[in-house]
Amino acid sequence: MAKYIFVMGGVLSSLGKGIATASIGLLLKSMGYKVVLQKFDPYLNVDPGTMSPFQHGEVFVTDDGAETDLDLGHYERFVDEALSSASSCSAGQIYESVITNERKGVYLGKTVQVIPHVTNEIKSRITRLADQYDFIITEIGGTVGDIESLPFLEAVRQLRLDLGIQNTLNILLTYVPYIKTAGELKTKPSQHSAYKLREIGIQPDILLCRSEKSFEDEIYGKIALFTNVPKSNVINAIDVECVYEIPLIYQKAGLPQIICQHFACEERVINLHDWQVFLDNKTRSEGDVTIAVCGKYVRHQDAYKSVVEALTHAAIGLRKRLIIKWVDSERNLQGDELSRELSEIDGILIPGGFGVRGIEGKITIAQYARENNIPLLGICLGMHVMAIECARNLCGFDDANSTEFDDMNAHPVIHLMEDQRYIDFVGASMRLGAYQCKLEEDSLAIQSYGTEVISERHRHRYEFNNEYRDAIRNAGFKLSGVSMNDLLVEVIEYPHNDYYIGVQFHPEFKSRPNRPHPLFTKLIQASLKV
Ligand code: GLN
């Protein structure tokens, strides 16, 4: 029978519950157990696909095309398993199916209530992968005490009753602040989070306590006493410089043993060899590589989470320290100002995005990179920008644009796909998920991937307009990747430069610390001129 681990958060948000959940997953997988991770979010949106990156950070896309919370990105990067839509659930989805059931008459005339109808729906989704895994690790979004989280926590409470203590484990992540003026670590907020959880019937079994400074013995004792958690199960999750060190901190603190003992399952040897190689490369890194990331969400860097991680993996794989220079494309720098802004960078990345703001700035940067042979990777919207720049400056179509930004222009080099023209609902209506793509011989794309057919994840509405294939080719570009049926252009590149490539998909979602994505590795190599 599958064992269930629940990770809940207390005190405040942004404590790294996603990373904690991912780290637990990695440790159990490294013992040879089959694990799956899932996130339950209390907001009423059906999925984060419709939420602004300014508010919610990146939307992570799975192979099966689910638009999910960025924590799924952490799960995939740590546990290195492709997750599916089954790993992402929101209150919006729960209510949507409860209400649909009510309309269908499924509840046979009963009054439909949060308990049991909503909580039953939550429980059935938490347990739906039970027969395929040894451990099901579920992160509950939000912070203990939020009104929205209550039905989810109630479901967690009931699951202990349904499945037994030997099959469920409740972990609470809290924060122990260091108060400078008192020179002390304060345990009260953690005590209160545990009270709050007990108030709704959940006794935490393990506390992961984030702190800036390490605990003295008496702190462990105090937290244990007031939270009713055995002292041995209070773990000091001290701040680290790099999130990939966290699994090792938990391992050192004995978390895998505590989990195995709780479930009475075999304590197997942990094999973190690849992980260790990555961390060793990081320690041994010498010299920097500076990549400019040009976008409009630069003040909200969670919007580019997977891009930043993919750049980091690639740089560390080449034993270089990554420096990111964030360039706000809305400033639309030109001429000397732009050269000054980009004077100390080694390479450029233009990430995905939506809407017209910052577009002209990105087009100028693509032109600057092309004309000065600066390595550039354009992702999705970044690729659109590269095609527009080519059409305007090499083909001479001065007004070329994407119909996303100007639907009246005479040269729509990027336009809407036929099946995107008549949609009624915006939610989950884009081209989403993994698609295969064929790469052209002798292209930078095939050299990077080392294989002819690739599969990458998509999230967009607009596509390269096939009427411009010849013009763009005649301008010296290669259309080096196309869909398996030849109908869609997926990769463009400019072979006169060392590295200038735009991809319609999002390669960043598939980069792993121990397996950097080849397009990112090539970008860093070209930036270092190696
Ligand atoms: N806005 C563009 C589109 O919808 C690009 C999307 C993206 O960069 N993910 O096609």
XYZ file of C-alpha atoms and ligand atoms in Angstrom:
540
model
C 0.000 0.000 0.000
C 1.234 3.499 -0.824
C 2.447 5.641 2.060
C 1.314 9.265 2.182
C 3.446 12.225 3.194
C 1.802 15.636 3.570
C 3.862 18.808 3.590
C 2.138 21.847 5.061
C 3.434 25.339 5.758
C 3.210 27.571 8.814
C 4.122 31.131 9.855
C 4.486 32.716 6.401
C 4.718 31.931 2.719
C 7.903 31.736 0.630
C 9.643 29.398 3.080
C 10.430 26.957 0.296
C 7.743 24.329 0.861
C 8.101 23.261 -2.771
C 11.844 22.716 -2.402
C 11.293 20.875 0.908
C 8.751 18.583 -0.765
C 11.048 18.034 -3.757
C 13.999 17.256 -1.442
C 12.016 14.624 0.460
C 11.030 13.120 -2.898
C 14.644 12.996 -4.036
C 15.835 11.320 -0.815
C 13.176 8.598 -1.038
C 13.777 8.059 -4.750
C 17.506 7.792 -4.060
C 16.708 4.852 -1.778
C 15.095 3.126 -4.734
C 11.483 3.843 -3.774
C 8.883 4.820 -6.381
C 7.677 8.294 -5.518
C 5.277 10.806 -6.958
C 4.856 14.407 -5.902
C 1.726 16.483 -6.158
C 0.633 19.984 -5.305
C -2.806 20.964 -4.028
C -3.418 24.694 -4.261
C -6.251 26.395 -2.390
C -6.968 29.139 -4.949
C -10.147 29.108 -7.027
C -8.517 29.397 -10.451
C -8.869 26.056 -12.219
C -5.158 26.212 -13.022
C -2.449 28.907 -12.924
C -2.545 29.206 -16.738
C -4.725 32.293 -16.523
C -2.784 33.934 -13.680
C -0.327 36.783 -14.197
C 3.357 35.879 -13.875
C 3.696 39.172 -11.974
C 1.588 37.630 -9.220
C 2.082 33.942 -9.473
C 5.463 33.372 -11.098
C 6.093 30.929 -13.898
C 3.498 28.531 -15.232
C 5.169 25.129 -15.444
C 3.945 22.861 -18.254
C 3.901 19.068 -18.080
C 4.311 16.652 -21.008
C 0.567 16.055 -21.054
C -0.063 19.780 -21.362
C -1.187 20.753 -17.864
C -0.456 24.349 -16.887
C 0.747 24.005 -13.314
C 2.288 25.722 -10.358
C 6.011 26.467 -10.489
C 6.576 24.013 -7.636
C 6.077 21.198 -10.144
C 9.237 22.514 -11.779
C 11.126 21.962 -8.509
C 9.637 18.467 -8.230
C 10.718 17.520 -11.752
C 14.190 19.010 -11.362
C 14.828 17.236 -8.055
C 13.095 13.895 -8.607
C 13.760 13.765 -12.352
C 10.444 12.144 -13.248
C 8.073 13.663 -15.789
C 4.898 14.508 -13.866
C 1.411 14.732 -15.309
C -1.741 16.753 -14.787
C -2.552 14.317 -11.946
C 0.161 16.048 -9.887
C -1.499 19.432 -9.922
C -4.839 20.274 -8.391
C -6.531 23.491 -7.306
C -9.637 24.334 -5.310
C -11.030 25.574 -8.640
C -10.786 22.056 -10.104
C -12.296 20.503 -6.990
C -15.290 22.852 -6.966
C -15.693 22.547 -10.733
C -16.132 18.782 -10.473
C -18.312 18.912 -7.350
C -20.640 21.396 -9.066
C -20.665 19.368 -12.296
C -21.580 16.281 -10.262
C -24.332 18.185 -8.502
C -25.789 19.284 -11.861
C -25.661 15.698 -13.092
C -27.567 14.543 -10.033
C -24.726 12.359 -8.802
C -25.406 13.296 -5.158
C -28.936 11.886 -5.285
C -30.728 14.891 -3.840
C -28.428 15.369 -0.878
C -27.387 18.835 0.292
C -23.936 19.362 -1.218
C -21.475 20.466 1.474
C -17.777 21.145 2.038
C -17.726 18.103 4.316
C -18.132 15.457 2.910
C -18.518 16.346 -0.786
C -15.629 18.758 -1.259
C -13.339 16.850 1.120
C -14.214 13.517 -0.551
C -13.288 14.998 -3.919
C -9.964 16.226 -2.475
C -9.271 12.821 -0.893
C -10.066 10.950 -4.087
C -7.588 13.138 -5.983
C -4.879 12.789 -3.314
C -5.163 9.000 -3.483
C -5.750 8.505 -7.202
C -2.159 7.432 -7.966
C -2.020 5.029 -5.007
C -1.526 1.763 -6.869
C 1.503 2.973 -8.856
C 3.826 4.305 -6.158
C 5.463 3.514 -2.800
C 5.232 7.111 -1.604
C 2.749 9.824 -2.506
C 4.078 13.171 -1.351
C 1.489 15.929 -1.310
C 2.248 19.583 -0.750
C -0.673 21.665 0.462
C -0.339 25.221 -0.844
C -0.911 28.277 1.326
C -0.188 28.760 5.010
C -1.880 27.104 7.985
C -4.566 29.508 9.174
C -5.710 30.597 5.701
C -9.449 30.204 5.190
C -8.931 28.734 1.708
C -6.659 25.930 2.949
C -9.194 24.565 5.436
C -10.966 21.966 3.230
C -7.570 20.627 2.128
C -6.276 20.331 5.687
C -9.563 18.748 6.715
C -9.003 16.140 3.974
C -5.490 15.503 5.344
C -6.977 15.057 8.823
C -9.549 12.577 7.524
C -6.972 10.611 5.556
C -5.103 9.748 8.760
C -8.369 8.387 10.108
C -9.099 6.476 6.886
C -5.618 5.075 6.267
C -4.059 4.914 9.725
C -1.053 6.609 11.311
C 1.252 3.902 9.904
C 0.386 5.041 6.362
C 0.341 8.824 6.761
C 2.962 11.328 7.870
C 2.361 15.023 8.505
C 5.253 17.408 8.047
C 5.026 21.083 8.980
C 7.518 23.595 7.602
C 7.917 26.626 9.861
C 10.174 29.571 10.425
C 12.291 30.424 13.458
C 13.313 34.071 13.089
C 16.509 35.477 14.554
C 15.808 38.746 16.337
C 18.958 40.809 16.176
C 18.191 43.181 19.037
C 17.553 40.244 21.387
C 20.325 38.151 19.839
C 17.936 35.191 19.926
C 16.087 32.719 17.755
C 12.352 32.909 18.460
C 10.245 29.778 18.507
C 6.832 31.349 19.185
C 5.685 31.578 15.518
C 6.424 27.856 15.092
C 4.538 27.033 18.288
C 1.544 28.965 17.022
C 1.529 27.254 13.629
C 1.543 23.885 15.334
C -1.330 25.001 17.662
C -3.274 26.145 14.621
C -2.794 22.786 12.953
C -3.766 20.896 16.120
C -6.864 23.066 16.413
C -8.116 21.513 13.183
C -7.144 18.032 14.298
C -3.716 17.554 12.736
C -0.753 16.770 14.936
C 2.469 17.313 12.972
C 4.843 14.332 13.129
C 7.902 16.201 11.894
C 8.808 19.885 11.974
C 11.172 21.354 9.430
C 12.245 24.658 10.897
C 13.774 27.194 8.554
C 16.249 29.536 10.221
C 19.079 31.833 9.432
C 21.226 30.570 12.331
C 21.716 27.025 13.571
C 19.838 25.772 16.624
C 21.385 25.149 20.048
C 20.156 22.027 21.824
C 17.713 23.980 24.018
C 15.856 25.337 20.947
C 15.097 21.802 19.775
C 13.789 20.997 23.260
C 11.640 24.092 23.459
C 10.068 23.583 20.023
C 9.459 19.898 20.789
C 7.787 20.655 24.109
C 5.426 23.296 22.765
C 4.537 21.633 19.491
C 4.127 18.120 20.887
C 6.615 16.747 18.352
C 9.424 14.433 19.569
C 12.717 16.331 19.823
C 14.335 13.890 17.374
C 11.757 14.917 14.762
C 12.482 18.642 14.967
C 14.808 19.410 12.101
C 16.737 22.603 11.655
C 16.456 23.498 7.977
C 19.139 26.141 8.006
C 19.385 28.676 5.143
C 21.701 27.570 2.364
C 23.199 29.409 -0.548
C 21.913 26.959 -3.145
C 18.606 25.060 -2.999
C 20.226 21.910 -4.370
C 22.093 21.524 -1.043
C 18.845 21.058 0.879
C 18.442 17.294 0.333
C 21.906 16.829 1.850
C 20.991 18.957 4.885
C 17.909 16.776 5.446
C 19.962 13.635 4.950
C 22.512 14.785 7.532
C 19.709 15.608 9.960
C 18.428 12.019 9.651
C 15.124 12.840 7.931
C 15.141 9.718 5.681
C 15.544 7.472 8.746
C 12.769 9.263 10.635
C 10.449 8.776 7.635
C 11.332 5.097 7.199
C 10.933 4.402 10.909
C 7.543 6.097 10.978
C 6.288 3.922 8.129
C 8.207 0.857 9.326
C 9.750 0.499 5.893
C 13.249 -0.582 4.996
C 15.975 2.052 5.506
C 17.849 1.626 2.247
C 21.179 3.125 1.267
C 20.819 6.565 -0.309
C 22.531 6.988 -3.658
C 22.995 10.671 -4.448
C 26.052 10.268 -6.656
C 24.857 12.441 -9.590
C 23.595 15.070 -7.228
C 26.941 15.188 -5.482
C 28.765 15.542 -8.825
C 26.617 18.591 -9.596
C 27.339 20.158 -6.182
C 31.066 19.373 -6.526
C 31.126 21.056 -9.938
C 29.490 24.044 -8.346
C 32.121 24.233 -5.604
C 34.908 23.810 -8.129
C 33.541 26.440 -10.528
C 36.126 28.931 -11.675
C 35.328 32.130 -13.532
C 31.974 33.643 -14.433
C 29.671 33.659 -17.383
C 27.235 36.561 -17.668
C 23.962 36.078 -19.492
C 21.534 38.921 -20.103
C 17.927 37.814 -19.667
C 15.680 40.308 -21.438
C 12.044 40.386 -20.531
C 9.291 42.441 -19.002
C 8.917 40.454 -15.765
C 12.512 41.085 -14.624
C 11.416 42.501 -11.284
C 9.466 39.298 -10.628
C 12.132 36.717 -11.249
C 9.934 33.767 -10.245
C 8.330 34.368 -13.636
C 11.515 32.952 -15.195
C 12.197 30.207 -12.623
C 12.904 27.316 -15.006
C 14.942 29.538 -17.343
C 17.181 30.612 -14.463
C 17.552 27.033 -13.249
C 18.366 25.772 -16.759
C 21.044 28.476 -17.166
C 22.440 27.544 -13.744
C 22.583 23.813 -14.581
C 24.384 24.509 -17.852
C 26.895 26.942 -16.320
C 27.704 24.615 -13.417
C 28.011 21.681 -15.835
C 30.811 23.702 -17.443
C 32.125 24.678 -14.002
C 31.333 28.345 -14.344
C 29.513 30.655 -11.989
C 26.402 32.102 -13.609
C 25.724 35.804 -13.377
C 22.393 36.978 -14.726
C 22.032 40.523 -15.902
C 18.324 41.316 -15.930
C 17.465 43.672 -18.782
C 14.034 45.251 -18.658
C 12.798 45.142 -22.253
C 10.211 47.834 -21.520
C 13.044 50.378 -21.285
C 13.582 49.816 -25.033
C 17.209 50.968 -24.950
C 18.757 51.999 -28.264
C 22.184 52.829 -29.669
C 24.944 53.682 -27.194
C 22.693 53.172 -24.227
C 21.995 49.607 -25.331
C 25.666 48.880 -26.077
C 26.561 50.169 -22.625
C 23.864 48.024 -21.001
C 25.129 44.934 -22.832
C 28.845 45.731 -22.742
C 29.828 43.201 -20.111
C 27.649 40.288 -21.001
C 28.715 37.059 -22.721
C 25.382 35.887 -24.073
C 21.678 36.751 -24.214
C 18.447 34.886 -23.570
C 15.049 36.221 -24.582
C 12.452 34.157 -22.710
C 8.777 33.537 -23.379
C 6.092 36.089 -22.632
C 2.700 37.470 -23.524
C 1.477 40.871 -24.655
C 2.941 43.843 -26.437
C 4.786 45.507 -23.564
C 8.554 45.346 -24.058
C 8.337 43.865 -27.554
C 10.186 46.617 -29.384
C 12.968 46.457 -26.778
C 13.344 42.729 -27.413
C 13.428 43.210 -31.187
C 16.248 45.765 -30.832
C 18.174 43.369 -28.589
C 17.758 40.518 -31.105
C 19.097 42.816 -33.823
C 22.027 43.877 -31.631
C 22.888 40.236 -30.914
C 22.657 39.247 -34.575
C 24.730 42.157 -35.828
C 27.404 41.762 -33.139
C 27.555 37.953 -33.150
C 26.513 37.726 -29.505
C 25.140 34.278 -28.627
C 21.349 34.426 -28.336
C 18.766 31.844 -27.366
C 15.178 32.946 -28.012
C 12.421 30.951 -26.366
C 8.853 31.009 -27.713
C 8.122 34.751 -27.726
C 11.913 35.124 -28.031
C 11.786 33.128 -31.252
C 8.896 35.269 -32.515
C 10.995 38.356 -31.871
C 13.922 36.890 -33.839
C 11.650 36.135 -36.805
C 10.163 39.649 -36.709
C 13.641 41.191 -36.519
C 14.785 39.175 -39.527
C 11.669 40.096 -41.523
C 12.082 43.789 -40.734
C 15.825 44.229 -41.063
C 16.936 41.525 -43.496
C 13.856 41.005 -45.665
C 12.967 44.697 -45.703
C 9.384 44.270 -44.442
C 9.552 47.346 -42.222
C 6.204 46.807 -40.551
C 6.597 43.043 -39.971
C 5.118 41.928 -36.687
C 3.208 39.219 -34.888
C -0.551 39.539 -35.061
C -0.433 39.258 -31.275
C 0.812 42.853 -31.229
C -0.546 44.310 -34.447
C -3.225 42.452 -36.335
C -3.468 44.977 -39.158
C 0.132 44.887 -40.411
C 0.942 43.812 -43.960
C 3.640 41.314 -42.935
C 2.384 39.046 -40.179
C 5.445 36.832 -39.928
C 3.996 35.349 -36.736
C 0.271 34.709 -36.649
C -2.497 32.741 -34.989
C -2.915 29.091 -35.807
C -6.178 28.225 -37.477
C -7.504 26.315 -34.458
C -6.723 29.260 -32.161
C -8.850 31.741 -34.112
C -12.233 30.869 -32.728
C -11.746 30.033 -29.074
C -14.389 31.062 -26.537
C -12.470 30.348 -23.321
C -8.924 31.423 -22.581
C -8.206 28.712 -19.971
C -6.141 25.734 -21.230
C -6.753 26.783 -24.832
C -3.190 27.209 -26.077
C -1.005 24.667 -27.857
C 0.129 22.877 -24.719
C 2.424 20.025 -23.785
C 4.978 17.836 -25.529
C 5.250 17.675 -29.316
C 7.887 16.002 -31.431
C 10.018 17.979 -33.843
C 12.403 16.985 -36.668
C 15.749 18.714 -36.876
C 17.585 19.549 -40.079
C 20.957 17.997 -40.921
C 24.012 20.175 -40.316
C 22.085 22.608 -38.150
C 23.082 24.070 -34.804
C 19.917 22.461 -33.458
C 20.925 18.916 -34.411
C 24.501 19.503 -33.268
C 23.178 20.604 -29.892
C 20.699 17.772 -29.388
C 22.733 15.056 -31.123
C 19.525 13.468 -32.375
C 17.175 13.982 -35.272
C 13.826 13.818 -33.493
C 13.234 15.636 -30.225
C 10.264 16.179 -27.960
C 9.716 19.475 -26.183
C 6.911 21.220 -24.313
C 4.856 24.049 -25.764
C 2.676 26.838 -24.399
C 1.628 29.409 -26.964
C -1.066 30.490 -29.395
C 0.957 32.096 -32.160
C 3.142 30.324 -34.749
C 5.591 31.102 -37.501
C 3.591 32.062 -40.628
C 4.445 29.544 -43.389
C 3.999 32.194 -46.079
C 7.283 33.685 -44.871
C 9.344 30.490 -44.975
C 11.071 31.407 -48.254
C 11.683 35.050 -47.365
C 13.268 34.174 -44.028
C 15.375 31.423 -45.638
C 16.483 33.754 -48.416
C 17.583 36.221 -45.737
C 20.105 33.621 -44.564
C 18.163 31.915 -41.762
C 17.657 28.172 -41.460
C 14.298 26.775 -40.452
C 16.095 23.960 -38.718
C 13.240 22.311 -36.834
C 9.728 21.520 -38.040
C 6.805 19.535 -36.680
C 6.625 15.857 -37.707
C 4.002 16.720 -40.367
C 6.171 19.584 -41.700
C 3.388 22.094 -41.078
C 4.843 24.098 -38.208
C 8.220 25.807 -37.937
C 9.640 25.007 -34.505
C 13.271 26.166 -34.693
C 14.960 29.012 -36.557
C 18.659 29.828 -36.565
C 21.137 32.189 -38.174
C 24.152 30.136 -39.279
C 26.374 33.173 -39.917
C 26.670 33.642 -36.153
C 28.275 31.305 -33.619
C 25.034 30.750 -31.768
C 21.770 32.427 -32.710
C 18.772 30.173 -32.324
C 15.075 30.597 -31.583
C 12.775 27.787 -30.512
C 9.004 27.732 -30.479
C 8.973 25.431 -27.415
C 10.211 25.750 -23.840
C 13.414 23.731 -23.424
C 13.907 25.091 -19.893
C 11.267 22.722 -18.492
C 13.405 19.686 -19.235
C 16.727 20.794 -17.798
C 17.960 18.929 -14.705
C 20.927 19.728 -12.435
C 22.668 16.520 -13.448
C 21.447 16.727 -17.078
C 21.637 20.321 -18.308
C 19.623 20.966 -21.443
C 21.828 20.913 -24.588
C 20.521 24.249 -25.944
C 21.509 25.936 -22.681
C 24.879 24.162 -22.552
C 25.604 25.325 -26.117
C 24.546 28.874 -25.240
C 26.975 28.939 -22.317
C 29.740 27.327 -24.396
C 29.259 29.872 -27.167
C 29.175 32.663 -24.576
C 32.495 31.425 -23.172
C 33.790 30.938 -26.707
C 34.816 27.341 -25.996
N 2.626 35.192 -26.615
C 3.116 34.191 -27.519
C 2.036 33.199 -27.940
O 1.033 33.083 -27.303
C 4.315 33.460 -26.940
C 3.999 32.626 -25.763
C 5.203 32.218 -24.973
O 6.258 32.834 -25.063
N 5.066 31.177 -24.165
O 2.197 32.519 -28.896
